[in-house]
CSV table of C-alpha atoms in Angstrom, one decimal:
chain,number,residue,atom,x,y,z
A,4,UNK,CA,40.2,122.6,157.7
A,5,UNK,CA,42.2,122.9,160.8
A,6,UNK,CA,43.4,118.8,160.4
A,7,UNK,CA,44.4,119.7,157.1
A,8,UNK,CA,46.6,122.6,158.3
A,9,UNK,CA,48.6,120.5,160.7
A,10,UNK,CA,49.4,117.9,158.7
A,11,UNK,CA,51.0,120.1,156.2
A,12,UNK,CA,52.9,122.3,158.8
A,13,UNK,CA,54.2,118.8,160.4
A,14,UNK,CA,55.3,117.4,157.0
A,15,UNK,CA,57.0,120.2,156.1
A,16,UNK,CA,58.8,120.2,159.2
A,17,UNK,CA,59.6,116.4,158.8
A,18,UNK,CA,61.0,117.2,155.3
A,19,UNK,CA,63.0,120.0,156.7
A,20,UNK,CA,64.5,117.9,159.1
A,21,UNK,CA,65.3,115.4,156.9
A,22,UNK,CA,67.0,117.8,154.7
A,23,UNK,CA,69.6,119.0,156.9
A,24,UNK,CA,70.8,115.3,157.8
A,25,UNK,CA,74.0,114.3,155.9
A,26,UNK,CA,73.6,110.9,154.4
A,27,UNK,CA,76.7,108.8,154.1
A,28,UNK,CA,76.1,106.6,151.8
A,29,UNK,CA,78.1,102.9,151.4
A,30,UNK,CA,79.1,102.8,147.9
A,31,UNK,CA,79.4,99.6,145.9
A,32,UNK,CA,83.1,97.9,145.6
A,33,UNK,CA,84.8,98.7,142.0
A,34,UNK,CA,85.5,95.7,140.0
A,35,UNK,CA,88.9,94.4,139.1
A,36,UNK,CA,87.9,92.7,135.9
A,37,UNK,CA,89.3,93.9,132.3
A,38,UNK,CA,87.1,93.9,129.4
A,39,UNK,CA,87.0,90.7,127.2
A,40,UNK,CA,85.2,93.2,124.8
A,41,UNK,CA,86.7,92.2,120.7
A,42,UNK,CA,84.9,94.1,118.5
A,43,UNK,CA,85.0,92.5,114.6
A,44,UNK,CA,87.2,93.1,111.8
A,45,UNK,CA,86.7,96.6,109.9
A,46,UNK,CA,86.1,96.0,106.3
A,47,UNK,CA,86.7,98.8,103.9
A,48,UNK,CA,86.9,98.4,100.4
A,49,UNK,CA,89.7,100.9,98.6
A,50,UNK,CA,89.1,101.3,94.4
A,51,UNK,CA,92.5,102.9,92.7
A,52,UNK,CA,91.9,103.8,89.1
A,53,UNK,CA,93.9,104.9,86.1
A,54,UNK,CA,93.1,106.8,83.1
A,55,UNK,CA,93.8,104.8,79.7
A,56,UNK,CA,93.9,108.7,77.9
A,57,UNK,CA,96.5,109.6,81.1
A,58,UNK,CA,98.7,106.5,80.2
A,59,UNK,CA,98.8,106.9,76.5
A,60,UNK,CA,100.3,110.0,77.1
A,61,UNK,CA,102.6,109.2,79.9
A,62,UNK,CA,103.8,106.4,77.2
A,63,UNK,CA,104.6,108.6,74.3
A,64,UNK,CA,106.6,110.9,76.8
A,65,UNK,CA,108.7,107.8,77.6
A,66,UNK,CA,109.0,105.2,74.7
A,67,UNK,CA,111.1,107.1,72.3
A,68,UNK,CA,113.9,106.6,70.3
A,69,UNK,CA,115.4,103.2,68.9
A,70,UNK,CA,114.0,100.0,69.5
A,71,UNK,CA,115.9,97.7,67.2
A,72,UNK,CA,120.2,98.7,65.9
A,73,UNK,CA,121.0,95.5,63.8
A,74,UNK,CA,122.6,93.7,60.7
A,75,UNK,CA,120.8,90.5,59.4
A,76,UNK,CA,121.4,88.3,56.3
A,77,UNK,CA,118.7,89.0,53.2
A,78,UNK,CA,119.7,85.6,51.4
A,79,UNK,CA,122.5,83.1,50.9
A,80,UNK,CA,124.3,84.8,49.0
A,81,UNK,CA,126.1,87.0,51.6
A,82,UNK,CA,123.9,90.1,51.1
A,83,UNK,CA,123.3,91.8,53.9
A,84,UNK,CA,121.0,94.8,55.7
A,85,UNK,CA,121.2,97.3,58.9
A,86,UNK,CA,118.3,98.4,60.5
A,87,UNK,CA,117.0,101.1,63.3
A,88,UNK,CA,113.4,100.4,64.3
A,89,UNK,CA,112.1,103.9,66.1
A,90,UNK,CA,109.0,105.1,67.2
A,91,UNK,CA,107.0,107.8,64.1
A,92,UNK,CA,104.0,109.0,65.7
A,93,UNK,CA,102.1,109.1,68.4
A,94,UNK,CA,101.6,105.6,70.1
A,95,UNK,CA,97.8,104.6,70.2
A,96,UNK,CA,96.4,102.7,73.4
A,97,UNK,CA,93.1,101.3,74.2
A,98,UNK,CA,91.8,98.9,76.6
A,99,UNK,CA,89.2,96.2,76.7
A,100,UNK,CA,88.3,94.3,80.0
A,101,UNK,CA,91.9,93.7,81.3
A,102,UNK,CA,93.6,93.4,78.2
A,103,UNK,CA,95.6,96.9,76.9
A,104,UNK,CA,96.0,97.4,73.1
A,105,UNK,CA,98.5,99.3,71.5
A,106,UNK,CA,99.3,100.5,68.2
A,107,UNK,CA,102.8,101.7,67.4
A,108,UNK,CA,103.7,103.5,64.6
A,109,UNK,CA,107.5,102.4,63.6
A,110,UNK,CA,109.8,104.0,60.9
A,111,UNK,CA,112.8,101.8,59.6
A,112,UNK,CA,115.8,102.7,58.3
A,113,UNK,CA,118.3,100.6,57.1
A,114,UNK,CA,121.8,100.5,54.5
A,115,UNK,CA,122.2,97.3,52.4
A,116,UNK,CA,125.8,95.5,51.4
A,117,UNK,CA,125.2,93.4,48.3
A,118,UNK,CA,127.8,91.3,45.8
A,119,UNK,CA,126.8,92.0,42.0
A,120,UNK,CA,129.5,90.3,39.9
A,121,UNK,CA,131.9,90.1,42.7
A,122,UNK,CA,132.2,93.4,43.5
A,123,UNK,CA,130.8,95.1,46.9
A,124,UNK,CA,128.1,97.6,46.4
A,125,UNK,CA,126.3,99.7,49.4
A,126,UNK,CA,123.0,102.0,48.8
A,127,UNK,CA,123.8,105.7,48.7
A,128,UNK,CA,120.0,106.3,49.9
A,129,UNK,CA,119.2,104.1,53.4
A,130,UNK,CA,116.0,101.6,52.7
A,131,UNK,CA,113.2,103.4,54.4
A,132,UNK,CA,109.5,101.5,55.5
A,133,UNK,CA,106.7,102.6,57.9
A,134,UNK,CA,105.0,99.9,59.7
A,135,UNK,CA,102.3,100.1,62.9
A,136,UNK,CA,103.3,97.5,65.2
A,137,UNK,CA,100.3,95.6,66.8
A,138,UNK,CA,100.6,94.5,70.2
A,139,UNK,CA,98.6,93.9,73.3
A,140,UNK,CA,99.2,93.1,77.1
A,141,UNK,CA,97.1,90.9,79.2
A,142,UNK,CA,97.5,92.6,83.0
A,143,UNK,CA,97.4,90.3,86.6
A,144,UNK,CA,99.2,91.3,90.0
A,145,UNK,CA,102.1,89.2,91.4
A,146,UNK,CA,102.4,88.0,94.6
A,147,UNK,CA,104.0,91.4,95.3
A,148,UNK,CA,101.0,93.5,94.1
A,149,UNK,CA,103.3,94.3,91.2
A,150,UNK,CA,100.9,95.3,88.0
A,151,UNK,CA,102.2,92.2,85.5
A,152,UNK,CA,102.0,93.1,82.2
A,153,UNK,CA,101.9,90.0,79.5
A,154,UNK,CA,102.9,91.6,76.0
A,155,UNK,CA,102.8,90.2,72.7
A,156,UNK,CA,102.9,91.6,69.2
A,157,UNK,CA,99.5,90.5,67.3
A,158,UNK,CA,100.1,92.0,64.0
A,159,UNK,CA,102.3,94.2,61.2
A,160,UNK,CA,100.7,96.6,58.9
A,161,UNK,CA,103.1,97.9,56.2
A,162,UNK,CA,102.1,101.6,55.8
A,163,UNK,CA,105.0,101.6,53.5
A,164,UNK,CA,107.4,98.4,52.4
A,165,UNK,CA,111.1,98.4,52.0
A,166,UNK,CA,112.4,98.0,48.9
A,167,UNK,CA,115.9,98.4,47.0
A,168,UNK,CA,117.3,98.2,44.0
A,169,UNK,CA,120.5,95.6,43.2
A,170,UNK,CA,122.0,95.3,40.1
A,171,UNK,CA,118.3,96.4,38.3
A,172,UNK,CA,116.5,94.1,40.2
A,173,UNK,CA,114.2,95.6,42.8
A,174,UNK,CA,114.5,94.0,45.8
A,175,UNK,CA,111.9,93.6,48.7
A,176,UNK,CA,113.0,93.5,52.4
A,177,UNK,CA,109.3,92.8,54.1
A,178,UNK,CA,109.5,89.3,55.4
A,179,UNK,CA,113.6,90.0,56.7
A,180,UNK,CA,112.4,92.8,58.6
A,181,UNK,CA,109.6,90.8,60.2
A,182,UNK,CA,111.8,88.2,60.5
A,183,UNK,CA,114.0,90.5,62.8
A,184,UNK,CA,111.3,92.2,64.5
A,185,UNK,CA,109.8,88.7,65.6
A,186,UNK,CA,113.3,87.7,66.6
A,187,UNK,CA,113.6,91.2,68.8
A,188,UNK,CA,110.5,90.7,70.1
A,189,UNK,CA,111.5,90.2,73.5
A,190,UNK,CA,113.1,93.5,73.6
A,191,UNK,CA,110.5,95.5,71.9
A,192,UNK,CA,108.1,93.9,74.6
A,193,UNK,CA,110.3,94.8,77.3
A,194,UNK,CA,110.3,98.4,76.0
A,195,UNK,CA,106.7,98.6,76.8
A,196,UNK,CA,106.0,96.4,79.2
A,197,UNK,CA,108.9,98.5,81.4
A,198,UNK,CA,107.6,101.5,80.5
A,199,UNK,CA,103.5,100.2,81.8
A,200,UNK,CA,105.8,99.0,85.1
A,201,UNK,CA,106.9,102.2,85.7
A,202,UNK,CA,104.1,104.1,85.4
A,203,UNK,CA,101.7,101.7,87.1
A,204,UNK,CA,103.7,100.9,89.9
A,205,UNK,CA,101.0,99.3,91.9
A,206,UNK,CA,102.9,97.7,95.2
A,207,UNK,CA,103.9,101.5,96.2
A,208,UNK,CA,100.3,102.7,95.7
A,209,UNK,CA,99.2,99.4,97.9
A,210,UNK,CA,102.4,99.8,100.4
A,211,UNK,CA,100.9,103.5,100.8
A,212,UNK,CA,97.3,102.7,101.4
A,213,UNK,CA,97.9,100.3,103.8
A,214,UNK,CA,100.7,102.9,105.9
A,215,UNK,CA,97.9,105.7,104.9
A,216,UNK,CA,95.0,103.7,106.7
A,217,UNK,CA,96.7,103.3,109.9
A,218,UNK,CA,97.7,107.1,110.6
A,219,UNK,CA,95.7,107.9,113.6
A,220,UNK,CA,92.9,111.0,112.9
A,221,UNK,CA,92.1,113.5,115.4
A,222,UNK,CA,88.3,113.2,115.2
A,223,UNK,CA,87.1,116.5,117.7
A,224,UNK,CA,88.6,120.0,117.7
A,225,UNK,CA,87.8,121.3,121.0
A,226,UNK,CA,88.3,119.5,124.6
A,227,UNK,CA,90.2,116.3,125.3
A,228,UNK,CA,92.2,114.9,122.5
A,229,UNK,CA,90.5,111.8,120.4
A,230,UNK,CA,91.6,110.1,117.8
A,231,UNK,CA,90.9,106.9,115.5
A,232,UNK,CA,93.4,104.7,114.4
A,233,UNK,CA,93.2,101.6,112.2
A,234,UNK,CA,95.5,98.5,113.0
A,235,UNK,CA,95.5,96.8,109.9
A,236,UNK,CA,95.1,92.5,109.1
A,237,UNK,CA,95.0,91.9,105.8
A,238,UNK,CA,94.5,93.1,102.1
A,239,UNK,CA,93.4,91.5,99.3
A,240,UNK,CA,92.2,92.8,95.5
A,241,UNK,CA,91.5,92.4,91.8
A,242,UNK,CA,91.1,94.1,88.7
A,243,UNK,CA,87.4,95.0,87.7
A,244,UNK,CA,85.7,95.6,84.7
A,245,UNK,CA,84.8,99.5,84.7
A,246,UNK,CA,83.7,102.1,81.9
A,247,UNK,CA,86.7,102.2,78.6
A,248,UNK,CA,89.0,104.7,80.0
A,249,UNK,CA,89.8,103.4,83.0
A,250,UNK,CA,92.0,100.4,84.7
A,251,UNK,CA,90.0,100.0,87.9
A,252,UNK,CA,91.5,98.0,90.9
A,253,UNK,CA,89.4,97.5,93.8
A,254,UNK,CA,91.5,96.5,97.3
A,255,UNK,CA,89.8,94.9,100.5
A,256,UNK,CA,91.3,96.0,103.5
A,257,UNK,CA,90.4,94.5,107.2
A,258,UNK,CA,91.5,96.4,110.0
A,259,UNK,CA,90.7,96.4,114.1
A,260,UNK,CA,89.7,100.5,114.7
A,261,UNK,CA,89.9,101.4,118.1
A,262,UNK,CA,89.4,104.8,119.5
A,263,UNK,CA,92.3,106.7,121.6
A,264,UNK,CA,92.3,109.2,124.1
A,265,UNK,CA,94.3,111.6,125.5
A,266,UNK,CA,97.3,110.1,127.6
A,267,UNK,CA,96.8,107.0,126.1
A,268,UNK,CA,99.8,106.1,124.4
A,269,UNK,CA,98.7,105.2,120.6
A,270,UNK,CA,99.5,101.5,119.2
A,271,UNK,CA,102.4,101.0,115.9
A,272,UNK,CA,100.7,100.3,112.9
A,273,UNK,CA,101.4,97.1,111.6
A,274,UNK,CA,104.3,97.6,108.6
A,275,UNK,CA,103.9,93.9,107.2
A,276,UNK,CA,102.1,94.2,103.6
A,277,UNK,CA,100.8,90.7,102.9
A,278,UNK,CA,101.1,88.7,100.1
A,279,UNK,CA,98.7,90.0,97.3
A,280,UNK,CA,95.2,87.7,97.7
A,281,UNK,CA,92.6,87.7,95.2
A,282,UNK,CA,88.9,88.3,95.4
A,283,UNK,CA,86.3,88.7,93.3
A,284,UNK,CA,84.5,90.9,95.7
A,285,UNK,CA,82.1,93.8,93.8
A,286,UNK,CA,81.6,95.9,96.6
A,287,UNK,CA,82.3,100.1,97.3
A,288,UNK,CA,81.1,99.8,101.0
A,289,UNK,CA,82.7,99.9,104.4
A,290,UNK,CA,81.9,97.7,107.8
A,291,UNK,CA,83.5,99.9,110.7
A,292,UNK,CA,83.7,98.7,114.6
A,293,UNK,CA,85.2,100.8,116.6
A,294,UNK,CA,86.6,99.5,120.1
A,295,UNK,CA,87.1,102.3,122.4
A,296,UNK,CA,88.5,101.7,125.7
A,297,UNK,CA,88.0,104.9,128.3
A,298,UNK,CA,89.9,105.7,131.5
A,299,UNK,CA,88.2,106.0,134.5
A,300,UNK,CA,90.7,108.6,135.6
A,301,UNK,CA,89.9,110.5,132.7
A,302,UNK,CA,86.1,110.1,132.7
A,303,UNK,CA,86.7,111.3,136.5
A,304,UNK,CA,88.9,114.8,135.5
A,305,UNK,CA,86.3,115.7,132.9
A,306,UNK,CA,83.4,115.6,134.6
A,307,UNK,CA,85.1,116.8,137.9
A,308,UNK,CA,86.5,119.8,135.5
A,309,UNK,CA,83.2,120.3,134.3
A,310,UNK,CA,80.6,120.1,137.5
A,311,UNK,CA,82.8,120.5,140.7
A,312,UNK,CA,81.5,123.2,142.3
A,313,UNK,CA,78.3,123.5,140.5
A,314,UNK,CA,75.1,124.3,142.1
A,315,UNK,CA,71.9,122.4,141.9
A,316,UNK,CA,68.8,124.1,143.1
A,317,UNK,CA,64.9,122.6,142.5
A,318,UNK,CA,61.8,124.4,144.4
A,319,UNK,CA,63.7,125.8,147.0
A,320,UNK,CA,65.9,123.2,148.1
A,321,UNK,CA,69.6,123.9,146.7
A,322,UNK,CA,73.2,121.5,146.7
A,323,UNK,CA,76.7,122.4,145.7
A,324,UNK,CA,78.5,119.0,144.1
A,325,UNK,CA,82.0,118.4,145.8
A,326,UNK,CA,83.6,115.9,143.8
A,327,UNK,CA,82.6,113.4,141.1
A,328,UNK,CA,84.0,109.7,141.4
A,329,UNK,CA,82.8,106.6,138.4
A,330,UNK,CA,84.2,103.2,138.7
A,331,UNK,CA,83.2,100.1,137.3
């Protein structure tokens, strides 16, 4: 037993002895070199959608009043007619795959200048006809991710015809009154097609999603300031086929994301919207890499402000850490 003895005594003493030596340790140089590290593009994909029932209505509180103010010839003989063409009721609008549908219900009113016998005659009660005006648009973005809309009246049901009376003869004013609406097309179609526009102004929901993306976002509450910010590349989109009520657009936005920390100084976002591209990309999911570049200044602050002067102690042996230094 006694060999055993010793050699423990003298080991501990060895260990001892070592322990109270101060080591001074030759640490390795820090490298100069930057990162080369270039993380991919970010793909996120960004649907907007619009309610068909939430456009209707939008449309009837803005296409009101009169459409068509005009005089037009009824035959050769000199007779002539005036005519308002105004919105009734309520307009109806439906869409199927990326073609809207509307149905307009139209009153006219018109007076009527006739020659019986040589003698001027005008009708004491104004020619009155109810029509529902049949039109569709075909929609596309421009180059400017302005919504296009591409109008054209289909049809004319005659809920009630025009008709007057001259000199015992009754007299029917349908095919004029076509005549004129399909000759004031144009401005019926810019009507709607203005209001649509205006409602659907899809360049300053784009021009805001791609400003929106880019804001930087404090990602942790507590501690040193982080955040995420998105420099975006490029956008692209198209219209998609989605359930009745809706007008679905689905946007493809590639950014770099980089992460940013406190005292760094954070990057403009890039203002330029490109030109609009299209895809025919059916996807609802997102591809993020996130670059993140950290200080080793910083790294040094936080874990010297978090362990200098802290005390480590295992099986009787105890050391107090002085100061905390990471390089590359």
């Amino acid at each position: 037993m006694k060999p055993i003895y010793t050699l423990v005594t003298t080991v501990y003493i060895f260990v001892a002895l070592i322990s109270c030596k101060q080591v001074k340790p030759t640490p390795p140089e820090a490298s100069t070199l930057d990162t080369l590290l270039q993380p991919p593009l970010s793909v996120i994909h960004l649907p907007v959608q619009y309610r068909v029932s939430a456009l209707e209505q939008m449309l009837n509180d803005k296409i009101k009043g009169t459409f068509v103010k005009k005089w037009l010839a009824i035959n050769d003989n000199g007779d002539s007619a005036y005519f308002e063409v105004s919105r009734q009721r309520e307009i109806k609008l439906r869409r199927e795959d990326r073609t809207l549908f509307y149905v307009i219900p139209v009153k006219i009113m018109g007076k009527f200048k006739a020659k019986v016998a040589g003698i001027k005659v005008k009708n004491s009660t104004p020619v009155e006809a109810d029509i529902n005006l049949h039109m569709a648009t075909k929609l596309h973005l421009d180059q400017q991710w302005n919504l296009v809309p591409e109008t054209h009246i289909e049809k004319i049901d005659w809920i009630k015809e025009p008709s007057i009376k001259v000199a015992f003869t009754k007299v029917n004013l349908r095919k004029p009154i076509e005549k004129v609406l399909h000759e004031k097309e144009s401005q019926i179609i810019t009507k709607a097609d203005s209001s649509v526009q205006a409602l659907m102004n899809t360049r300053k929901v784009v021009q805001k999603l791609w400003m929106d993306i880019q804001k930087p976002i404090r990602i942790n509450k507590k501690g040193v300031q982080v955040w995420i910010k998105a420099h975006a590349q490029d956008l692209s989109g198209h219209i998609e086929e989605t359930e009745a009520d809706l007008i679905s657009l689905n946007f493809e936005l590639k950014t770099f994301t980089y992460i940013i920390y406190e005292g760094d100084s954070i990057p403009p976002s890039n203002p330029t919207l490109p030109d609009f591209k299209l895809n025919s990309i059916e996807n609802d999911s997102l591809n993020i890499y996130v670059h993140s570049l950290v200080r080793f200044d910083l790294i040094n602050k936080i874990l010297n402000d978090g362990l200098r002067e802290k005390e480590l102690s295992a099986k009787g042996f105890s050391t107090t850490i002085k100061n905390i230094n990471v390089y590359g």
